[in-house]
Coordinates of C-alpha atoms and ligand atoms in Angstrom, one line a residue:
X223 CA 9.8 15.0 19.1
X224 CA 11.4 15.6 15.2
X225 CA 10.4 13.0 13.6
X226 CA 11.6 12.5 9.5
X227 CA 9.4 10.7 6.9
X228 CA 10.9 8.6 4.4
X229 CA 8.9 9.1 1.1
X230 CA 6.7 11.9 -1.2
X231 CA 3.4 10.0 -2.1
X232 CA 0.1 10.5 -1.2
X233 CA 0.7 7.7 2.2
X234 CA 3.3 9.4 3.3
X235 CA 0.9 12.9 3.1
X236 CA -1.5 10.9 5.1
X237 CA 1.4 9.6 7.6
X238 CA 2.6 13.6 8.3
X239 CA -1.0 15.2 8.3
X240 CA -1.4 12.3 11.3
X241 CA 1.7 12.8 12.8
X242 CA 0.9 16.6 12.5
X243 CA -1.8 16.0 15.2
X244 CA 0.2 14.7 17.7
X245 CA 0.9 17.1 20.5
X246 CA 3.8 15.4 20.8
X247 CA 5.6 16.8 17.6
X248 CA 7.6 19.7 17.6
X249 CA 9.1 19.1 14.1
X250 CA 8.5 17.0 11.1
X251 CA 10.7 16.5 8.1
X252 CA 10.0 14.6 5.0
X253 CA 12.5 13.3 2.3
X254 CA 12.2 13.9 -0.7
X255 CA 8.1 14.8 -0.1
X256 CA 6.1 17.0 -2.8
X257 CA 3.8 19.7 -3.1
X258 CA 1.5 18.7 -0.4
X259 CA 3.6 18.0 1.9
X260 CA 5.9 20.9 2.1
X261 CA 3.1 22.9 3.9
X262 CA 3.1 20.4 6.9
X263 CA 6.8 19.6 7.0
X264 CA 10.0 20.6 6.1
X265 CA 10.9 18.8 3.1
X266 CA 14.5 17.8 1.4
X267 CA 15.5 16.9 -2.0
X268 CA 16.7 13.1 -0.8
X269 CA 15.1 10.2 -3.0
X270 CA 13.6 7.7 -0.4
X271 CA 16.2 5.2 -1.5
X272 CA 19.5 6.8 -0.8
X273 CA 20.4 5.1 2.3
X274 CA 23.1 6.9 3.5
X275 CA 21.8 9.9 2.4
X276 CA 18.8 9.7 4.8
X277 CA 20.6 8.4 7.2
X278 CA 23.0 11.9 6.9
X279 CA 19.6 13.8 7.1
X280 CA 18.4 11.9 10.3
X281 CA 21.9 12.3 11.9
X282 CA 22.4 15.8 11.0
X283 CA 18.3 17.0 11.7
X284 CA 18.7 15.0 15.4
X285 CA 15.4 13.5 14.4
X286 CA 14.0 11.2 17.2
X287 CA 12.2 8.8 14.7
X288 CA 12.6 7.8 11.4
X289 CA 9.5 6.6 9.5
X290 CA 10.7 4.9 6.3
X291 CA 7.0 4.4 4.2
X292 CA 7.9 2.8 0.7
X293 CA 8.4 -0.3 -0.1
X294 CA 12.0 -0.2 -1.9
X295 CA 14.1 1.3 0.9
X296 CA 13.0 -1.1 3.3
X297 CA 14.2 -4.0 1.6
X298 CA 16.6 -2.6 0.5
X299 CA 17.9 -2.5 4.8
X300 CA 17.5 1.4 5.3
X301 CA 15.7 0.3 8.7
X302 CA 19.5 -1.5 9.1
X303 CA 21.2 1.3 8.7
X304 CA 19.6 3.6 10.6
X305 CA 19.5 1.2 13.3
X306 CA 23.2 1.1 13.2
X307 CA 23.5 4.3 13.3
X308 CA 21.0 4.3 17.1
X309 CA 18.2 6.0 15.2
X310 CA 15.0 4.5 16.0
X311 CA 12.9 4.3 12.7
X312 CA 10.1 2.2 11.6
X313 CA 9.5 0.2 9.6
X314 CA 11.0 -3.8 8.7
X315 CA 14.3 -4.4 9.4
X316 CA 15.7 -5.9 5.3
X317 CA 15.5 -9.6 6.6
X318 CA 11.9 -9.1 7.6
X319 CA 11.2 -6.9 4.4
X320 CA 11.8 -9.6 2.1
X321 CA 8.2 -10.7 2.6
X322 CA 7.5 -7.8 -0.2
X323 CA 10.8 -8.1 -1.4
X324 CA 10.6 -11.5 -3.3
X325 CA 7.5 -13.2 -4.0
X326 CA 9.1 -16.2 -4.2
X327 CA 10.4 -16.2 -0.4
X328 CA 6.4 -15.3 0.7
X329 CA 4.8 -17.8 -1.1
X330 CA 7.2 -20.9 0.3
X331 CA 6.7 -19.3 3.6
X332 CA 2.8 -19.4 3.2
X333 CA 3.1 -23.4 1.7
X334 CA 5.7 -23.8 4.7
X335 CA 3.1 -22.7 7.7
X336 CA 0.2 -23.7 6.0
X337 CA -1.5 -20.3 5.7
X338 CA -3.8 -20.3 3.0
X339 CA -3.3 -18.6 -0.3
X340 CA -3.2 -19.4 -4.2
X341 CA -1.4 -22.5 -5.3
X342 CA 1.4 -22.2 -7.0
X343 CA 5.0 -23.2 -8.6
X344 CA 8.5 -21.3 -9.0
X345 CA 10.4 -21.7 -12.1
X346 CA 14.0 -19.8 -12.9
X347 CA 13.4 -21.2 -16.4
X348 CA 11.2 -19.6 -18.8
X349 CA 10.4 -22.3 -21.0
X350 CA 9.9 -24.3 -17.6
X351 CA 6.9 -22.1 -16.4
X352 CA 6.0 -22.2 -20.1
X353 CA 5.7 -26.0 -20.0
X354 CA 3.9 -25.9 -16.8
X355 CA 1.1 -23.4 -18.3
X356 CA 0.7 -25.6 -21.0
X357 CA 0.4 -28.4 -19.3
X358 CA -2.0 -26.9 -16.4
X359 CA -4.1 -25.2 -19.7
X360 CA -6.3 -23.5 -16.8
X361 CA -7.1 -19.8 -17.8
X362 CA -7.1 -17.2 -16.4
X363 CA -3.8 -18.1 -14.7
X364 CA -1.3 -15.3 -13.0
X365 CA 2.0 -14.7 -13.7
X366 CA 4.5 -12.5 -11.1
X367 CA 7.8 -11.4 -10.7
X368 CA 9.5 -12.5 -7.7
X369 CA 10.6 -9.3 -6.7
X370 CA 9.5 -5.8 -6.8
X371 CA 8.1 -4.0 -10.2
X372 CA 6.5 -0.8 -9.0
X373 CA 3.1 -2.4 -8.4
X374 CA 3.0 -4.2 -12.2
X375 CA 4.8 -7.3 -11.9
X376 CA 1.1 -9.2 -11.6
X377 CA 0.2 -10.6 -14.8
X378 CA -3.2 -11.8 -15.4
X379 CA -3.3 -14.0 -18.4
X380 CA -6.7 -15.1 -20.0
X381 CA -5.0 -17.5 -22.6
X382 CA -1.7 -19.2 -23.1
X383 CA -0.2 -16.9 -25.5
X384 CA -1.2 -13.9 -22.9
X385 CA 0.7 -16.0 -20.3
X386 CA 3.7 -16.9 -22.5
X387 CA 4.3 -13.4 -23.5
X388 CA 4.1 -12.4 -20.0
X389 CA 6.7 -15.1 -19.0
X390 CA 8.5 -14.2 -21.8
X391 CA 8.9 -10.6 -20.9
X392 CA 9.5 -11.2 -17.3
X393 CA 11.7 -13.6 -17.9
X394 CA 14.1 -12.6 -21.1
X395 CA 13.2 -9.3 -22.4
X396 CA 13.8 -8.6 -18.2
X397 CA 11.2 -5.3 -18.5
X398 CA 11.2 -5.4 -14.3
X399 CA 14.9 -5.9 -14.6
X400 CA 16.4 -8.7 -12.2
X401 CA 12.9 -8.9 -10.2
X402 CA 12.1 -11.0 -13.3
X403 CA 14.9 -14.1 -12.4
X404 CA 12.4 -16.2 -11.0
X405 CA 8.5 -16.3 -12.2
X406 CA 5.2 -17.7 -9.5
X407 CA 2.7 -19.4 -12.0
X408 CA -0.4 -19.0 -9.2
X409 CA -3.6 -20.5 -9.9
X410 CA -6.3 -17.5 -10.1
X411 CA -8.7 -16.8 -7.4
X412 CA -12.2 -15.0 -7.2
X413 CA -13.9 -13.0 -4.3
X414 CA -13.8 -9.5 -3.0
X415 CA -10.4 -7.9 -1.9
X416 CA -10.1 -6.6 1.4
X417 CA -6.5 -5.0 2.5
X418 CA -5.7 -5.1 6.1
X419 CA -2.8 -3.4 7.2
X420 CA -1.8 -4.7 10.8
X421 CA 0.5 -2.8 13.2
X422 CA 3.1 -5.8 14.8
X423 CA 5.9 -5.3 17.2
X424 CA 6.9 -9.1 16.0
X425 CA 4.6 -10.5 19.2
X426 CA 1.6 -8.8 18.9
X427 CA -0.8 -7.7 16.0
X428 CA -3.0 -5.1 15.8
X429 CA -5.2 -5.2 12.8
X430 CA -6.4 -1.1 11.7
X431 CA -9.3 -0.5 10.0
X432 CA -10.1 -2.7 6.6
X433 CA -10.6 -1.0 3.4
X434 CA -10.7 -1.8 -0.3
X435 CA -8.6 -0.2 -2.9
X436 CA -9.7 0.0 -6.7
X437 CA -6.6 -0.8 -8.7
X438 CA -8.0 -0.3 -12.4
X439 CA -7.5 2.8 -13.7
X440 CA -11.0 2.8 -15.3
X441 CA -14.6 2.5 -14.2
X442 CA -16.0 -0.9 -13.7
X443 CA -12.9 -2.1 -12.9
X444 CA -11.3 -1.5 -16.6
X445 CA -8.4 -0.6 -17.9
X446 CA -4.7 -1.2 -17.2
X447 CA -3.7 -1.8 -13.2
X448 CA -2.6 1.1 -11.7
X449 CA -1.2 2.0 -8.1
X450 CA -4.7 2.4 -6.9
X451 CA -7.7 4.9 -8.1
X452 CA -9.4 5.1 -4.8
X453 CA -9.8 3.4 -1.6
X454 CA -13.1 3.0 0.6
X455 CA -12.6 1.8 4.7
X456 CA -14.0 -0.1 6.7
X457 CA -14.3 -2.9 4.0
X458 CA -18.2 -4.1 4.1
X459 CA -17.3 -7.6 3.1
X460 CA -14.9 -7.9 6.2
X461 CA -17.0 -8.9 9.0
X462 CA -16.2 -9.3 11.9
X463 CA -16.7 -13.8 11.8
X464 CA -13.8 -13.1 8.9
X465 CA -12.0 -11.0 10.8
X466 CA -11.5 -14.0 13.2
X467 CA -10.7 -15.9 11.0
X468 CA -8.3 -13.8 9.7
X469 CA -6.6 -13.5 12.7
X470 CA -6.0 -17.1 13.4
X471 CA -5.4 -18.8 10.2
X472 CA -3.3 -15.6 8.6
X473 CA -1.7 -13.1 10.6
X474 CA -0.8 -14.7 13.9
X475 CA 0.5 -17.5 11.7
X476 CA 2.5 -15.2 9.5
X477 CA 3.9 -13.6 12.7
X478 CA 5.2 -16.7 14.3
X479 CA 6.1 -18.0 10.9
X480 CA 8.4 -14.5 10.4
X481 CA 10.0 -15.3 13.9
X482 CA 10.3 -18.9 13.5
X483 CA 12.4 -18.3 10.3
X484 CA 14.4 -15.5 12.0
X485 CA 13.0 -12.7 10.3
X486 CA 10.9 -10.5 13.1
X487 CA 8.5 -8.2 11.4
X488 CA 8.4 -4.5 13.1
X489 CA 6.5 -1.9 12.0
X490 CA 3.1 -2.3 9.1
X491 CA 2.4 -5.7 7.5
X492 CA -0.4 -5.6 5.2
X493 CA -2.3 -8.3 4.2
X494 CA -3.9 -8.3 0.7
X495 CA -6.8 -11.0 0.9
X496 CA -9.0 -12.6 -1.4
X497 CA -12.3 -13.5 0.5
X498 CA -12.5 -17.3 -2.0
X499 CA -15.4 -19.8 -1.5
X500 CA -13.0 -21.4 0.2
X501 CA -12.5 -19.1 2.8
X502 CA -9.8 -16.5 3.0
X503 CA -6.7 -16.2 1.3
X504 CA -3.3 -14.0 0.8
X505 CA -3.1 -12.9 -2.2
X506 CA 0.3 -10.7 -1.5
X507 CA 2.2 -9.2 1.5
X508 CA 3.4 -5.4 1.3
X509 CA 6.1 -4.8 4.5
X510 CA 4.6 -1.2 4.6
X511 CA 1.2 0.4 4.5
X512 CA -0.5 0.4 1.7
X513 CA -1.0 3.4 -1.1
X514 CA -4.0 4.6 -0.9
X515 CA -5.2 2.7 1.3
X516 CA -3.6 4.5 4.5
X517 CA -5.3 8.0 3.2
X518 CA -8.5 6.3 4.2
X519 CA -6.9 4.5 7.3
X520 CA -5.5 6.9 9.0
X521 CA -7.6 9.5 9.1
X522 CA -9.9 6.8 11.1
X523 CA -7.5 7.0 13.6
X524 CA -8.1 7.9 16.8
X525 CA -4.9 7.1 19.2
X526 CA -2.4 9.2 19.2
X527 CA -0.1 7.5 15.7
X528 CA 3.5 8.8 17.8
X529 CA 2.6 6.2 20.5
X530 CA 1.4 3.5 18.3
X531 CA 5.2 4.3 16.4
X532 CA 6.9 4.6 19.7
X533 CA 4.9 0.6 21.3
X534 CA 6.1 -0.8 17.9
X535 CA 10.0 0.2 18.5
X536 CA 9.9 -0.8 22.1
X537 CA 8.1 -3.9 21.2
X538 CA 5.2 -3.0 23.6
X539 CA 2.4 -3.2 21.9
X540 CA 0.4 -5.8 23.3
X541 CA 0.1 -3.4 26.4
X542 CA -1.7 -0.7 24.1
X543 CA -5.2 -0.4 23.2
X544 CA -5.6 1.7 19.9
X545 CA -8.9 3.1 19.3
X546 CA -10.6 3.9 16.2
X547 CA -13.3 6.0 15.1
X548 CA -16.4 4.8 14.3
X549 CA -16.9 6.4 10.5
X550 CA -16.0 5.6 7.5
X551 CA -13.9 7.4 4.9
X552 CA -13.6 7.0 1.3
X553 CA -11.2 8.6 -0.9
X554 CA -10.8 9.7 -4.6
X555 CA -7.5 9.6 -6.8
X556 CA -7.4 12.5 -9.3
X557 CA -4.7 11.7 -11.9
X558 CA -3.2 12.7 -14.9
X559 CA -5.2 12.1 -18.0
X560 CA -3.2 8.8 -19.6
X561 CA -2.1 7.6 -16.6
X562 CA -0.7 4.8 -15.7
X563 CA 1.0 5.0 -19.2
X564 CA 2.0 8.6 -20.5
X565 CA 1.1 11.6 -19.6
X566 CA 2.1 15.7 -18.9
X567 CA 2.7 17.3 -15.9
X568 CA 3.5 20.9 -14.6
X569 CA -0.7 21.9 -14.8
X570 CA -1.8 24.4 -12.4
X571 CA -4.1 22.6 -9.7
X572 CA -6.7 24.8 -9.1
X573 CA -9.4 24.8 -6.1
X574 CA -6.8 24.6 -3.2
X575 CA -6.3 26.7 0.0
X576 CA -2.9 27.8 0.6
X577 CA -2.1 25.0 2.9
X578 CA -2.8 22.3 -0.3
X579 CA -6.5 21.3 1.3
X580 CA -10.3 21.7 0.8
X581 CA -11.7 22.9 3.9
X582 CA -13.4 20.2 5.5
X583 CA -11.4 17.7 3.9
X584 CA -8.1 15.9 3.6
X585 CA -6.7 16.4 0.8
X586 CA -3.7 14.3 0.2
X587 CA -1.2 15.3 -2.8
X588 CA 1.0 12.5 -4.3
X589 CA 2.6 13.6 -7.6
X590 CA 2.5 17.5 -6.8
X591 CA 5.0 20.5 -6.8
X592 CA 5.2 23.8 -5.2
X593 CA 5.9 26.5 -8.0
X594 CA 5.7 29.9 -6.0
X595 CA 2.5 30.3 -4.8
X596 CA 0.9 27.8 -7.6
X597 CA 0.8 23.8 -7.3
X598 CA 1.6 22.1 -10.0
X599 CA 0.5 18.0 -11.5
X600 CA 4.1 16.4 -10.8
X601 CA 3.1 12.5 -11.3
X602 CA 0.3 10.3 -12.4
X603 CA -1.7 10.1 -9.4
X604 CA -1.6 14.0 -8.6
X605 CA -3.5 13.8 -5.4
X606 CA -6.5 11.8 -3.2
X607 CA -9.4 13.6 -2.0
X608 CA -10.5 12.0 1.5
X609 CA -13.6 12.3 3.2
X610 CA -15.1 10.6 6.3
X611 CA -18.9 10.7 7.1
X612 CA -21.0 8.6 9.6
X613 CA -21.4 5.8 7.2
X614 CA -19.7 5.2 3.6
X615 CA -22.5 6.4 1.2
X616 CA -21.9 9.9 3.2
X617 CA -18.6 9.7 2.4
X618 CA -18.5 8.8 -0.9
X619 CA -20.9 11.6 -1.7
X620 CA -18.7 14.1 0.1
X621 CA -15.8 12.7 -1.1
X622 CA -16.8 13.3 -4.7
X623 CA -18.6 16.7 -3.7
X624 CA -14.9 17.7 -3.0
X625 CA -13.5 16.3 -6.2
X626 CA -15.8 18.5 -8.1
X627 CA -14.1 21.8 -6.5
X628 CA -10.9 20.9 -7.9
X629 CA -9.8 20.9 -11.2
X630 CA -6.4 20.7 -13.5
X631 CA -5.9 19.9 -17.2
X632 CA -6.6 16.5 -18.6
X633 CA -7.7 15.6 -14.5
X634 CA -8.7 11.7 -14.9
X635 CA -10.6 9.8 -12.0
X636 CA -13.1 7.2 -11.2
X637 CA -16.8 8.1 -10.9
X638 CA -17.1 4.4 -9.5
X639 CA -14.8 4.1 -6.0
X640 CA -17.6 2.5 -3.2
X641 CA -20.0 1.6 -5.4
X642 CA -18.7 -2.2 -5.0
X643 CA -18.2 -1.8 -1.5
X644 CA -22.3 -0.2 -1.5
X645 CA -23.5 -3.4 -2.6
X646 CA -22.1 -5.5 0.5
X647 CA -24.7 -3.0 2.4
X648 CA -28.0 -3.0 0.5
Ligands
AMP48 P1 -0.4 -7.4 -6.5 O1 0.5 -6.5 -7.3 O2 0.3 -8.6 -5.9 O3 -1.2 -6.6 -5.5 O4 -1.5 -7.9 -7.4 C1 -2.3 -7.1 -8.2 C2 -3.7 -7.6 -8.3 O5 -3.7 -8.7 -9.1 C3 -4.3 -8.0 -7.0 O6 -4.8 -6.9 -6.2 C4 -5.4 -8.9 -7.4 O7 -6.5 -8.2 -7.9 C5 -4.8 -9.6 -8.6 N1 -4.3 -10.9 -8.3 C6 -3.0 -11.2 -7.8 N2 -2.9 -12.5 -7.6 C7 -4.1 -13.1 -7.9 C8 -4.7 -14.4 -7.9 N3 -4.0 -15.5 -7.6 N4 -6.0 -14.6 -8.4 C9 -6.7 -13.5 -8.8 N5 -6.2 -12.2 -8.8 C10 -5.0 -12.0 -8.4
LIG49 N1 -2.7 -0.2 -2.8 C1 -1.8 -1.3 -2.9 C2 -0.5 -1.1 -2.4 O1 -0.2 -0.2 -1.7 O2 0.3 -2.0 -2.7

């Protein structure tokens, strides 16, 4: 099989270095991928939103499968159009996709079918979400824009003013552009986070592996938001009475409620949950998987990830049985020094093999470039550092072991990722 990947982070890295194990590859492709990436597939200067310019590349590479990874060409119907065109891809078809795609759609869904998640209220008004603030005068209290912002449309406000400003710059000064039409005032929750990305074929659901990202860019979870400094899997608070739980009260329940409102989900739905005192709760759907949470996923993986593509598209994945290994992996973003705000790029990364890697690791590169023989810092996040070990403190240990071989100017990263997670153990 030729299969093209749709995307140039560090989860589309981790998708192609899976892929690459499959004996049932011949070929892989990757649009627009990156540094990394380039020495496990052949990659071409297409941004991962021009529709028809993919779909060109898939028509005129043959590919058998198209894996679209981010977030913005899916809702924006890519899956559609190849579709259209008879390529098989996967991923969300655009009506499914809106479950990312507007905040405001998801939420009514959740009140709709009763799954649990924050409480909330829609306003297309500023000075009506204002008013309601005021009038609610519970802090913190978070503000989002309905639709897509790059991971930083989630505003957590610790006073009014905080919350007015954030209203006021969703909402008039437009800084997420039309994703800032409509504003969810959500009441703030508390518990750990726990991501679980779910394989569906629109009938069944096959949870992976949890894990737990670190979104601050700092330690002890300070600093701005970022998208993600380092992800841990499986997800210690996640056991497996939750798990249940999960599965009967949120993702069967989203399922049905997708099909029930016409909108079959296909491909990776992830779950972001808050585990409350009141018992679990949604906190946001992404239709794709997660960034960097499948560098820690994936390689955890044990069935073969063409098939698992493959029962999804044919819609027959209640007959399969995917199998995962029993380790644990924890991985380490290494950014660019000011990041997620300003910062250079074009450093030398040094420490790397000629294939991109550490031996003995997987070492995924997200904002990278090949420059002759040299990579080069491309992005904020530069690249993730996985390891997997027979339990998580291994892990972690390696994992940073590895992160200390590699080095680049102004190189920022968390000494912290686990150490949350550890306590869950002890
Ligand atoms: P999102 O971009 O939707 O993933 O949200 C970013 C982060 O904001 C989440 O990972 C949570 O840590 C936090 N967050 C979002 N909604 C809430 C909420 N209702 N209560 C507490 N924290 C929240
Ligand atoms: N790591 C969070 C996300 O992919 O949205």
């Amino acid at each position: 099989m030729n299969i093209l990947v749709v995307g140039g982070g560090g989860r589309e890295h981790a998708i192609v270095m899976k892929l690459a194990e499959s004996p049932k590859v011949d070929k892989l492709y990757c649009a627009p991928g990156n540094g990394g990436i380039a020495k496990y597939a052949e990659c071409f200067d297409v941004k991962a939103t021009d529709i028809d310019g993919v779909t060109a590349l898939a028509e005129k590479l043959a590919v058998d499968m198209v894996v679209v990874a981010p977030d913005d060409p899916l809702v924006m119907g890519m899956v559609d159009t190849l579709n259209a065109k008879g390529i098989r891809a996967f991923g969300p078809d655009k009506a499914a996709a809106i479950i990312e795609g507007s905040k405001v759609f998801s939420k009514n869904l959740m009140k709709k079918y009763g799954i649990p998640t924050a409480k909330y209220e829609v306003f297309d008004i500023s000075s009506a979400a204002i008013a309601y603030i005021e009038k609610e005068n519970k802090y913190p209290v978070v503000v989002k824009a309905d639709g897509l912002a790059l991971g930083k449309g989630v505003i957590i406000a610790q006073s009014f003013d905080e919350a007015k400003n954030a209203v006021n710059s969703i909402m008039e000064d437009r800084i997420f552009g039309n994703s800032g039409l409509n504003v969810v005032i959500e009441e703030f929750l508390t518990g750990p986070e726990v991501s679980v990305l779910c394989f569906t074929d629109g009938t069944a659901v096959k949870p992976m592996i949890s894990s737990m990202d670190h979104k601050r860019a700092n330690d002890n979870d300070e600093g701005l938001n970022t998208g993600g400094m380092g992800t841990v899997a499986p997800n210690p608070c996640y056991t497996p009475e939750i798990a249940q739980r999960c599965m009967d009260e949120i993702f069967i329940p989203t399922i049905n409620a997708m099909n029930a409102e016409n909108r079959k989900f296909k491909g990776c739905l992830y779950f972001g949950l808050m585990l409350t005192p009141d018992g679990p709760k949604v906190i946001e759907y992404n239709c794709r998987f997660g960034d960097p949470e499948t560098q820690v996923v994936l390689p955890l993986l044990d069935t073969d990830l063409v098939d698992v593509f493959d029962a999804v598209i044919d819609e027959k994945l209640s007959d399969m049985d995917i199998k995962w290994k029993n380790e644990s992996a924890a991985c380490v973003i290494l950014a660019s020094g000011g990041y997620p705000v300003k910062y250079q790029s074009g450093y030398t990364i040094k420490g790397l093999n000629e294939k991109g890697q550490l031996d003995g690791y997987l070492v995924y590169h997200a904002g990278t470039k090949a420059d002759g023989d040299e990579i080069k810092t491309a992005g904020g996040r530069v690249i993730g550092v996985t390891a997997t070990a027979a339990d998580l403190e291994s892990a972690l240990e390696k994992a940073y072991k590895g992160v200390n071989l590699i080095d680049f100017k102004d190189m920022h990263y968390r000494k912290d990722i686990g150490q949350r997670a550890l306590k869950y153990i002890k």
